[in-house]
mmCIF file with all atom_site columns, C-alpha atoms in Angstrom:
data_model
loop_
_atom_site.group_PDB
_atom_site.id
_atom_site.type_symbol
_atom_site.label_atom_id
_atom_site.label_alt_id
_atom_site.label_comp_id
_atom_site.label_asym_id
_atom_site.label_entity_id
_atom_site.label_seq_id
_atom_site.pdbx_PDB_ins_code
_atom_site.Cartn_x
_atom_site.Cartn_y
_atom_site.Cartn_z
_atom_site.occupancy
_atom_site.B_iso_or_equiv
_atom_site.pdbx_formal_charge
_atom_site.auth_seq_id
_atom_site.auth_comp_id
_atom_site.auth_asym_id
_atom_site.auth_atom_id
_atom_site.pdbx_PDB_model_num
ATOM 1   C CA . MET E 1 1   ? 0.000   0.000   0.000  1.00 0.00 ? 1   MET E CA 1
ATOM 2   C CA . ALA E 1 2   ? 1.335   3.423   -0.933 1.00 0.00 ? 2   ALA E CA 1
ATOM 3   C CA . THR E 1 3   ? 2.360   5.670   1.892  1.00 0.00 ? 3   THR E CA 1
ATOM 4   C CA . VAL E 1 4   ? 2.597   9.447   2.020  1.00 0.00 ? 4   VAL E CA 1
ATOM 5   C CA . SER E 1 5   ? 4.963   11.855  3.710  1.00 0.00 ? 5   SER E CA 1
ATOM 6   C CA . ILE E 1 6   ? 4.017   12.998  7.169  1.00 0.00 ? 6   ILE E CA 1
ATOM 7   C CA . PRO E 1 7   ? 2.687   16.566  6.856  1.00 0.00 ? 7   PRO E CA 1
ATOM 8   C CA . MET E 1 8   ? 4.372   19.347  8.783  1.00 0.00 ? 8   MET E CA 1
ATOM 9   C CA . TRP E 1 9   ? 2.655   20.790  11.820 1.00 0.00 ? 9   TRP E CA 1
ATOM 10  C CA . ASN E 1 10  ? 0.359   23.694  11.105 1.00 0.00 ? 10  ASN E CA 1
ATOM 11  C CA . ASN E 1 11  ? 0.468   27.012  12.976 1.00 0.00 ? 11  ASN E CA 1
ATOM 12  C CA . GLN E 1 12  ? -1.431  25.442  15.888 1.00 0.00 ? 12  GLN E CA 1
ATOM 13  C CA . GLY E 1 13  ? 1.247   22.763  16.310 1.00 0.00 ? 13  GLY E CA 1
ATOM 14  C CA . VAL E 1 14  ? -0.864  19.841  15.089 1.00 0.00 ? 14  VAL E CA 1
ATOM 15  C CA . LEU E 1 15  ? -0.987  17.789  11.911 1.00 0.00 ? 15  LEU E CA 1
ATOM 16  C CA . PRO E 1 16  ? -3.461  19.328  9.461  1.00 0.00 ? 16  PRO E CA 1
ATOM 17  C CA . PRO E 1 17  ? -6.658  17.232  9.253  1.00 0.00 ? 17  PRO E CA 1
ATOM 18  C CA . ILE E 1 18  ? -7.030  17.890  5.513  1.00 0.00 ? 18  ILE E CA 1
ATOM 19  C CA . ASN E 1 19  ? -5.223  19.421  2.577  1.00 0.00 ? 19  ASN E CA 1
ATOM 20  C CA . THR E 1 20  ? -6.820  22.866  2.640  1.00 0.00 ? 20  THR E CA 1
ATOM 21  C CA . THR E 1 21  ? -6.119  23.429  -1.056 1.00 0.00 ? 21  THR E CA 1
ATOM 22  C CA . LYS E 1 22  ? -8.078  20.248  -1.884 1.00 0.00 ? 22  LYS E CA 1
ATOM 23  C CA . PRO E 1 23  ? -10.518 19.936  1.008  1.00 0.00 ? 23  PRO E CA 1
ATOM 24  C CA . THR E 1 24  ? -12.587 17.085  -0.472 1.00 0.00 ? 24  THR E CA 1
ATOM 25  C CA . SER E 1 25  ? -9.656  15.005  -1.776 1.00 0.00 ? 25  SER E CA 1
ATOM 26  C CA . THR E 1 26  ? -8.390  11.784  -0.209 1.00 0.00 ? 26  THR E CA 1
ATOM 27  C CA . ASP E 1 27  ? -5.288  13.717  0.901  1.00 0.00 ? 27  ASP E CA 1
ATOM 28  C CA . ARG E 1 28  ? -6.436  13.829  4.504  1.00 0.00 ? 28  ARG E CA 1
ATOM 29  C CA . SER E 1 29  ? -6.127  12.230  7.920  1.00 0.00 ? 29  SER E CA 1
ATOM 30  C CA . PRO E 1 30  ? -5.479  9.511   8.791  1.00 0.00 ? 30  PRO E CA 1
ATOM 31  C CA . TYR E 1 31  ? -2.280  9.747   6.741  1.00 0.00 ? 31  TYR E CA 1
ATOM 32  C CA . LEU E 1 32  ? -0.943  6.319   5.755  1.00 0.00 ? 32  LEU E CA 1
ATOM 33  C CA . VAL E 1 33  ? 2.791   6.541   6.525  1.00 0.00 ? 33  VAL E CA 1
ATOM 34  C CA . SER E 1 34  ? 5.673   4.124   6.867  1.00 0.00 ? 34  SER E CA 1
ATOM 35  C CA . LEU E 1 35  ? 6.826   2.979   10.278 1.00 0.00 ? 35  LEU E CA 1
ATOM 36  C CA . THR E 1 36  ? 10.345  4.155   9.503  1.00 0.00 ? 36  THR E CA 1
ATOM 37  C CA . ASP E 1 37  ? 9.109   7.644   8.597  1.00 0.00 ? 37  ASP E CA 1
ATOM 38  C CA . LEU E 1 38  ? 7.292   7.788   11.934 1.00 0.00 ? 38  LEU E CA 1
ATOM 39  C CA . ILE E 1 39  ? 10.528  6.887   13.743 1.00 0.00 ? 39  ILE E CA 1
ATOM 40  C CA . LEU E 1 40  ? 12.678  9.325   11.794 1.00 0.00 ? 40  LEU E CA 1
ATOM 41  C CA . ARG E 1 41  ? 10.237  12.210  12.144 1.00 0.00 ? 41  ARG E CA 1
ATOM 42  C CA . TYR E 1 42  ? 9.412   12.005  15.842 1.00 0.00 ? 42  TYR E CA 1
ATOM 43  C CA . THR E 1 43  ? 12.647  10.874  17.507 1.00 0.00 ? 43  THR E CA 1
ATOM 44  C CA . THR E 1 44  ? 13.533  14.373  18.624 1.00 0.00 ? 44  THR E CA 1
ATOM 45  C CA . SER E 1 45  ? 14.064  13.897  22.355 1.00 0.00 ? 45  SER E CA 1
ATOM 46  C CA . ILE E 1 46  ? 15.012  11.169  24.819 1.00 0.00 ? 46  ILE E CA 1
ATOM 47  C CA . GLU E 1 47  ? 11.390  11.039  25.999 1.00 0.00 ? 47  GLU E CA 1
ATOM 48  C CA . ARG E 1 48  ? 10.071  10.580  22.461 1.00 0.00 ? 48  ARG E CA 1
ATOM 49  C CA . LYS E 1 49  ? 12.710  7.942   21.701 1.00 0.00 ? 49  LYS E CA 1
ATOM 50  C CA . ASP E 1 50  ? 11.701  5.973   24.824 1.00 0.00 ? 50  ASP E CA 1
ATOM 51  C CA . ILE E 1 51  ? 8.042   6.088   23.767 1.00 0.00 ? 51  ILE E CA 1
ATOM 52  C CA . LEU E 1 52  ? 8.912   4.854   20.277 1.00 0.00 ? 52  LEU E CA 1
ATOM 53  C CA . LEU E 1 53  ? 11.015  2.024   21.733 1.00 0.00 ? 53  LEU E CA 1
ATOM 54  C CA . GLY E 1 54  ? 7.954   1.056   23.769 1.00 0.00 ? 54  GLY E CA 1
ATOM 55  C CA . PHE E 1 55  ? 5.798   1.218   20.654 1.00 0.00 ? 55  PHE E CA 1
ATOM 56  C CA . LEU E 1 56  ? 8.110   -1.153  18.784 1.00 0.00 ? 56  LEU E CA 1
ATOM 57  C CA . ARG E 1 57  ? 8.138   -3.552  21.763 1.00 0.00 ? 57  ARG E CA 1
ATOM 58  C CA . PHE E 1 58  ? 4.334   -3.355  21.852 1.00 0.00 ? 58  PHE E CA 1
ATOM 59  C CA . ARG E 1 59  ? 4.156   -4.209  18.150 1.00 0.00 ? 59  ARG E CA 1
ATOM 60  C CA . SER E 1 60  ? 6.556   -7.109  18.738 1.00 0.00 ? 60  SER E CA 1
ATOM 61  C CA . VAL E 1 61  ? 4.267   -8.699  21.323 1.00 0.00 ? 61  VAL E CA 1
ATOM 62  C CA . LEU E 1 62  ? 1.271   -8.182  19.031 1.00 0.00 ? 62  LEU E CA 1
ATOM 63  C CA . HIS E 1 63  ? 3.122   -10.039 16.281 1.00 0.00 ? 63  HIS E CA 1
ATOM 64  C CA . ALA E 1 64  ? 4.124   -12.786 18.735 1.00 0.00 ? 64  ALA E CA 1
ATOM 65  C CA . VAL E 1 65  ? 0.456   -13.541 19.526 1.00 0.00 ? 65  VAL E CA 1
ATOM 66  C CA . GLY E 1 66  ? -0.440  -13.632 15.836 1.00 0.00 ? 66  GLY E CA 1
ATOM 67  C CA . LEU E 1 67  ? -1.743  -10.113 15.218 1.00 0.00 ? 67  LEU E CA 1
ATOM 68  C CA . ASN E 1 68  ? 0.109   -9.411  11.976 1.00 0.00 ? 68  ASN E CA 1
ATOM 69  C CA . ILE E 1 69  ? -2.606  -8.257  9.605  1.00 0.00 ? 69  ILE E CA 1
ATOM 70  C CA . GLY E 1 70  ? -4.327  -4.910  9.948  1.00 0.00 ? 70  GLY E CA 1
ATOM 71  C CA . PHE E 1 71  ? -3.245  -1.381  10.711 1.00 0.00 ? 71  PHE E CA 1
ATOM 72  C CA . GLN E 1 72  ? -2.774  1.041   13.589 1.00 0.00 ? 72  GLN E CA 1
ATOM 73  C CA . TRP E 1 73  ? -4.100  4.551   14.046 1.00 0.00 ? 73  TRP E CA 1
ATOM 74  C CA . ILE E 1 74  ? -1.637  6.681   16.005 1.00 0.00 ? 74  ILE E CA 1
ATOM 75  C CA . ASP E 1 75  ? -2.506  9.877   17.803 1.00 0.00 ? 75  ASP E CA 1
ATOM 76  C CA . GLY E 1 76  ? -2.199  11.831  21.002 1.00 0.00 ? 76  GLY E CA 1
ATOM 77  C CA . SER E 1 77  ? 0.026   14.650  22.121 1.00 0.00 ? 77  SER E CA 1
ATOM 78  C CA . PHE E 1 78  ? 2.961   12.623  20.791 1.00 0.00 ? 78  PHE E CA 1
ATOM 79  C CA . LEU E 1 79  ? 2.012   13.735  17.267 1.00 0.00 ? 79  LEU E CA 1
ATOM 80  C CA . GLU E 1 80  ? 1.702   17.373  18.324 1.00 0.00 ? 80  GLU E CA 1
ATOM 81  C CA . ASN E 1 81  ? 4.304   20.030  19.009 1.00 0.00 ? 81  ASN E CA 1
ATOM 82  C CA . VAL E 1 82  ? 3.370   19.572  22.656 1.00 0.00 ? 82  VAL E CA 1
ATOM 83  C CA . GLU E 1 83  ? 6.773   20.800  23.816 1.00 0.00 ? 83  GLU E CA 1
ATOM 84  C CA . LEU E 1 84  ? 5.778   24.224  22.433 1.00 0.00 ? 84  LEU E CA 1
ATOM 85  C CA . ILE E 1 85  ? 1.983   24.093  22.941 1.00 0.00 ? 85  ILE E CA 1
ATOM 86  C CA . GLU E 1 86  ? 2.011   22.852  26.544 1.00 0.00 ? 86  GLU E CA 1
ATOM 87  C CA . ASN E 1 87  ? 5.664   23.225  27.505 1.00 0.00 ? 87  ASN E CA 1
ATOM 88  C CA . ARG E 1 88  ? 6.040   19.525  28.276 1.00 0.00 ? 88  ARG E CA 1
ATOM 89  C CA . SER E 1 89  ? 7.127   16.261  26.712 1.00 0.00 ? 89  SER E CA 1
ATOM 90  C CA . PRO E 1 90  ? 4.570   13.692  25.515 1.00 0.00 ? 90  PRO E CA 1
ATOM 91  C CA . HIS E 1 91  ? 3.774   11.021  28.104 1.00 0.00 ? 91  HIS E CA 1
ATOM 92  C CA . ASP E 1 92  ? 2.691   8.192   25.795 1.00 0.00 ? 92  ASP E CA 1
ATOM 93  C CA . LEU E 1 93  ? 1.447   7.239   22.364 1.00 0.00 ? 93  LEU E CA 1
ATOM 94  C CA . ASP E 1 94  ? -2.250  6.640   21.685 1.00 0.00 ? 94  ASP E CA 1
ATOM 95  C CA . VAL E 1 95  ? -2.808  3.616   19.430 1.00 0.00 ? 95  VAL E CA 1
ATOM 96  C CA . VAL E 1 96  ? -5.890  1.885   18.086 1.00 0.00 ? 96  VAL E CA 1
ATOM 97  C CA . THR E 1 97  ? -4.987  -1.447  16.521 1.00 0.00 ? 97  THR E CA 1
ATOM 98  C CA . PHE E 1 98  ? -7.381  -2.665  13.836 1.00 0.00 ? 98  PHE E CA 1
ATOM 99  C CA . TYR E 1 99  ? -6.575  -6.367  13.523 1.00 0.00 ? 99  TYR E CA 1
ATOM 100 C CA . PHE E 1 100 ? -7.714  -9.642  12.028 1.00 0.00 ? 100 PHE E CA 1
ATOM 101 C CA . LEU E 1 101 ? -8.190  -12.265 14.718 1.00 0.00 ? 101 LEU E CA 1
ATOM 102 C CA . PRO E 1 102 ? -5.997  -15.300 13.866 1.00 0.00 ? 102 PRO E CA 1
ATOM 103 C CA . HIS E 1 103 ? -7.805  -18.423 12.622 1.00 0.00 ? 103 HIS E CA 1
ATOM 104 C CA . GLY E 1 104 ? -8.834  -20.745 15.447 1.00 0.00 ? 104 GLY E CA 1
ATOM 105 C CA . GLN E 1 105 ? -8.497  -18.021 18.075 1.00 0.00 ? 105 GLN E CA 1
ATOM 106 C CA . THR E 1 106 ? -11.282 -16.327 20.004 1.00 0.00 ? 106 THR E CA 1
ATOM 107 C CA . GLN E 1 107 ? -11.094 -12.754 21.152 1.00 0.00 ? 107 GLN E CA 1
ATOM 108 C CA . GLN E 1 108 ? -11.846 -13.815 24.730 1.00 0.00 ? 108 GLN E CA 1
ATOM 109 C CA . ASN E 1 109 ? -9.055  -16.418 24.800 1.00 0.00 ? 109 ASN E CA 1
ATOM 110 C CA . LEU E 1 110 ? -6.576  -14.012 23.222 1.00 0.00 ? 110 LEU E CA 1
ATOM 111 C CA . PHE E 1 111 ? -7.410  -11.215 25.648 1.00 0.00 ? 111 PHE E CA 1
ATOM 112 C CA . SER E 1 112 ? -7.417  -13.437 28.767 1.00 0.00 ? 112 SER E CA 1
ATOM 113 C CA . ALA E 1 113 ? -4.037  -14.960 27.885 1.00 0.00 ? 113 ALA E CA 1
ATOM 114 C CA . ASN E 1 114 ? -2.433  -11.554 27.251 1.00 0.00 ? 114 ASN E CA 1
ATOM 115 C CA . PRO E 1 115 ? -3.703  -8.940  29.714 1.00 0.00 ? 115 PRO E CA 1
ATOM 116 C CA . HIS E 1 116 ? -0.392  -7.058  29.418 1.00 0.00 ? 116 HIS E CA 1
ATOM 117 C CA . ILE E 1 117 ? -1.375  -6.212  25.841 1.00 0.00 ? 117 ILE E CA 1
ATOM 118 C CA . PHE E 1 118 ? -5.120  -5.729  26.013 1.00 0.00 ? 118 PHE E CA 1
ATOM 119 C CA . THR E 1 119 ? -5.559  -3.905  29.317 1.00 0.00 ? 119 THR E CA 1
ATOM 120 C CA . PRO E 1 120 ? -4.921  -0.189  28.650 1.00 0.00 ? 120 PRO E CA 1
ATOM 121 C CA . ALA E 1 121 ? -3.629  0.570   32.155 1.00 0.00 ? 121 ALA E CA 1
ATOM 122 C CA . ILE E 1 122 ? -1.106  -2.285  31.968 1.00 0.00 ? 122 ILE E CA 1
ATOM 123 C CA . SER E 1 123 ? 0.033   -1.582  28.398 1.00 0.00 ? 123 SER E CA 1
ATOM 124 C CA . LYS E 1 124 ? 0.541   2.044   29.315 1.00 0.00 ? 124 LYS E CA 1
ATOM 125 C CA . LEU E 1 125 ? 2.876   1.079   32.138 1.00 0.00 ? 125 LEU E CA 1
ATOM 126 C CA . ALA E 1 126 ? 4.664   -1.638  30.183 1.00 0.00 ? 126 ALA E CA 1
ATOM 127 C CA . TYR E 1 127 ? 5.025   0.077   26.791 1.00 0.00 ? 127 TYR E CA 1
ATOM 128 C CA . GLN E 1 128 ? 3.957   3.730   27.213 1.00 0.00 ? 128 GLN E CA 1
ATOM 129 C CA . ILE E 1 129 ? 1.087   2.924   24.860 1.00 0.00 ? 129 ILE E CA 1
ATOM 130 C CA . ASP E 1 130 ? -2.519  3.937   25.464 1.00 0.00 ? 130 ASP E CA 1
ATOM 131 C CA . ALA E 1 131 ? -3.822  0.925   23.547 1.00 0.00 ? 131 ALA E CA 1
ATOM 132 C CA . TYR E 1 132 ? -7.240  0.118   22.139 1.00 0.00 ? 132 TYR E CA 1
ATOM 133 C CA . PHE E 1 133 ? -8.349  -2.572  19.726 1.00 0.00 ? 133 PHE E CA 1
ATOM 134 C CA . VAL E 1 134 ? -10.893 -3.059  16.959 1.00 0.00 ? 134 VAL E CA 1
ATOM 135 C CA . GLN E 1 135 ? -11.351 -6.489  15.389 1.00 0.00 ? 135 GLN E CA 1
ATOM 136 C CA . LEU E 1 136 ? -11.709 -6.300  11.599 1.00 0.00 ? 136 LEU E CA 1
ATOM 137 C CA . ASN E 1 137 ? -13.059 -9.810  11.019 1.00 0.00 ? 137 ASN E CA 1
ATOM 138 C CA . GLN E 1 138 ? -15.976 -9.567  13.377 1.00 0.00 ? 138 GLN E CA 1
ATOM 139 C CA . GLY E 1 139 ? -19.450 -10.662 12.395 1.00 0.00 ? 139 GLY E CA 1
ATOM 140 C CA . ARG E 1 140 ? -21.384 -7.402  12.375 1.00 0.00 ? 140 ARG E CA 1
ATOM 141 C CA . ARG E 1 141 ? -20.078 -4.811  9.913  1.00 0.00 ? 141 ARG E CA 1
ATOM 142 C CA . GLU E 1 142 ? -22.329 -2.185  11.482 1.00 0.00 ? 142 GLU E CA 1
ATOM 143 C CA . ASN E 1 143 ? -20.303 -2.542  14.679 1.00 0.00 ? 143 ASN E CA 1
ATOM 144 C CA . LEU E 1 144 ? -17.033 -2.063  12.777 1.00 0.00 ? 144 LEU E CA 1
ATOM 145 C CA . VAL E 1 145 ? -18.362 1.104   11.121 1.00 0.00 ? 145 VAL E CA 1
ATOM 146 C CA . ARG E 1 146 ? -19.593 2.417   14.461 1.00 0.00 ? 146 ARG E CA 1
ATOM 147 C CA . GLN E 1 147 ? -16.233 1.790   16.168 1.00 0.00 ? 147 GLN E CA 1
ATOM 148 C CA . SER E 1 148 ? -14.280 3.357   13.279 1.00 0.00 ? 148 SER E CA 1
ATOM 149 C CA . ALA E 1 149 ? -16.507 6.440   13.307 1.00 0.00 ? 149 ALA E CA 1
ATOM 150 C CA . TYR E 1 150 ? -16.089 6.702   17.080 1.00 0.00 ? 150 TYR E CA 1
ATOM 151 C CA . TRP E 1 151 ? -12.281 6.642   16.976 1.00 0.00 ? 151 TRP E CA 1
ATOM 152 C CA . TYR E 1 152 ? -12.133 8.992   13.981 1.00 0.00 ? 152 TYR E CA 1
ATOM 153 C CA . SER E 1 153 ? -14.409 11.435  15.784 1.00 0.00 ? 153 SER E CA 1
ATOM 154 C CA . VAL E 1 154 ? -12.468 11.273  19.046 1.00 0.00 ? 154 VAL E CA 1
ATOM 155 C CA . TRP E 1 155 ? -9.064  11.638  17.403 1.00 0.00 ? 155 TRP E CA 1
ATOM 156 C CA . SER E 1 156 ? -9.933  14.362  14.914 1.00 0.00 ? 156 SER E CA 1
ATOM 157 C CA . HIS E 1 157 ? -10.028 17.026  17.608 1.00 0.00 ? 157 HIS E CA 1
ATOM 158 C CA . ARG E 1 158 ? -8.018  18.269  20.540 1.00 0.00 ? 158 ARG E CA 1
ATOM 159 C CA . ARG E 1 159 ? -9.979  18.732  23.760 1.00 0.00 ? 159 ARG E CA 1
ATOM 160 C CA . ASN E 1 160 ? -10.243 22.440  22.915 1.00 0.00 ? 160 ASN E CA 1
ATOM 161 C CA . ASP E 1 161 ? -12.128 21.536  19.677 1.00 0.00 ? 161 ASP E CA 1
ATOM 162 C CA . LEU E 1 162 ? -9.146  22.238  17.402 1.00 0.00 ? 162 LEU E CA 1
ATOM 163 C CA . TRP E 1 163 ? -9.297  19.979  14.328 1.00 0.00 ? 163 TRP E CA 1
ATOM 164 C CA . LYS E 1 164 ? -6.171  17.876  13.862 1.00 0.00 ? 164 LYS E CA 1
ATOM 165 C CA . GLY E 1 165 ? -4.852  14.972  11.853 1.00 0.00 ? 165 GLY E CA 1
ATOM 166 C CA . PHE E 1 166 ? -3.402  11.638  12.870 1.00 0.00 ? 166 PHE E CA 1
ATOM 167 C CA . LEU E 1 167 ? -1.414  8.788   11.301 1.00 0.00 ? 167 LEU E CA 1
ATOM 168 C CA . GLN E 1 168 ? -1.899  5.210   10.174 1.00 0.00 ? 168 GLN E CA 1
ATOM 169 C CA . VAL E 1 169 ? 0.827   2.547   9.920  1.00 0.00 ? 169 VAL E CA 1
ATOM 170 C CA . ASP E 1 170 ? 0.605   -1.020  8.661  1.00 0.00 ? 170 ASP E CA 1
ATOM 171 C CA . LEU E 1 171 ? 0.472   -3.688  11.369 1.00 0.00 ? 171 LEU E CA 1
ATOM 172 C CA . SER E 1 172 ? 2.633   -6.114  9.370  1.00 0.00 ? 172 SER E CA 1
ATOM 173 C CA . PRO E 1 173 ? 6.041   -6.830  10.954 1.00 0.00 ? 173 PRO E CA 1
ATOM 174 C CA . VAL E 1 174 ? 7.842   -6.402  7.613  1.00 0.00 ? 174 VAL E CA 1
ATOM 175 C CA . GLU E 1 175 ? 9.269   -2.958  8.412  1.00 0.00 ? 175 GLU E CA 1
ATOM 176 C CA . ASP E 1 176 ? 9.848   -3.286  12.156 1.00 0.00 ? 176 ASP E CA 1
ATOM 177 C CA . GLN E 1 177 ? 13.503  -4.359  12.057 1.00 0.00 ? 177 GLN E CA 1
ATOM 178 C CA . THR E 1 178 ? 14.425  -1.452  9.786  1.00 0.00 ? 178 THR E CA 1
ATOM 179 C CA . ALA E 1 179 ? 12.474  0.970   11.958 1.00 0.00 ? 179 ALA E CA 1
ATOM 180 C CA . GLN E 1 180 ? 14.160  -0.377  15.094 1.00 0.00 ? 180 GLN E CA 1
ATOM 181 C CA . ALA E 1 181 ? 17.628  -0.100  13.538 1.00 0.00 ? 181 ALA E CA 1
ATOM 182 C CA . ASN E 1 182 ? 16.910  3.502   12.578 1.00 0.00 ? 182 ASN E CA 1
ATOM 183 C CA . LEU E 1 183 ? 15.629  4.312   16.044 1.00 0.00 ? 183 LEU E CA 1
ATOM 184 C CA . ILE E 1 184 ? 18.670  2.823   17.779 1.00 0.00 ? 184 ILE E CA 1
ATOM 185 C CA . ALA E 1 185 ? 20.995  4.622   15.358 1.00 0.00 ? 185 ALA E CA 1
ATOM 186 C CA . ILE E 1 186 ? 19.573  8.021   16.257 1.00 0.00 ? 186 ILE E CA 1
ATOM 187 C CA . THR E 1 187 ? 21.934  9.287   18.905 1.00 0.00 ? 187 THR E CA 1
ATOM 188 C CA . ASN E 1 188 ? 22.121  12.980  18.102 1.00 0.00 ? 188 ASN E CA 1
ATOM 189 C CA . ILE E 1 189 ? 18.751  14.008  19.471 1.00 0.00 ? 189 ILE E CA 1
ATOM 190 C CA . GLY E 1 190 ? 17.750  17.620  19.681 1.00 0.00 ? 190 GLY E CA 1
ATOM 191 C CA . GLY E 1 191 ? 16.336  18.717  16.333 1.00 0.00 ? 191 GLY E CA 1
ATOM 192 C CA . LYS E 1 192 ? 12.720  19.513  15.719 1.00 0.00 ? 192 LYS E CA 1
ATOM 193 C CA . PRO E 1 193 ? 10.401  17.017  14.032 1.00 0.00 ? 193 PRO E CA 1
#
């Protein structure tokens, strides 16, 4: 699937929700980007690097339990210029994982065997990820549409009603080793994303 470049922050310090010169085009949030681009763009401080290391560890455990097909929506203050807007570092990364449940597995069995992944409070402590999940191969498509609309609505705005954009990365593990190598290689932190 073709990815796009991560847009620059707008004057409010957030990703633009749409291309204002083509407001009805498909050039809009969520922006489908590569995992490596996410790493290269946002590793601008020790705090951000630690969060991204946690994100890659989180993805690794998802892959280990068989969640390899789908995508992730990424949002939160991590994607914002929160150092300037709120004079602080981001605390975590907000992630909704849209996944296909592996054949022969039930959601209940998967969740009960892996509470460190599927319990938001635990995953936040373990990986610095505020994690949520939406199953793509569930029976009722109406439920999938409702959940997608909910997350899009919640993540399209800051709490002060400012419209903002967010990102999407592929859930496949194909790019994770390259992304990890790039993240570890970044030692001169201090530039702006």
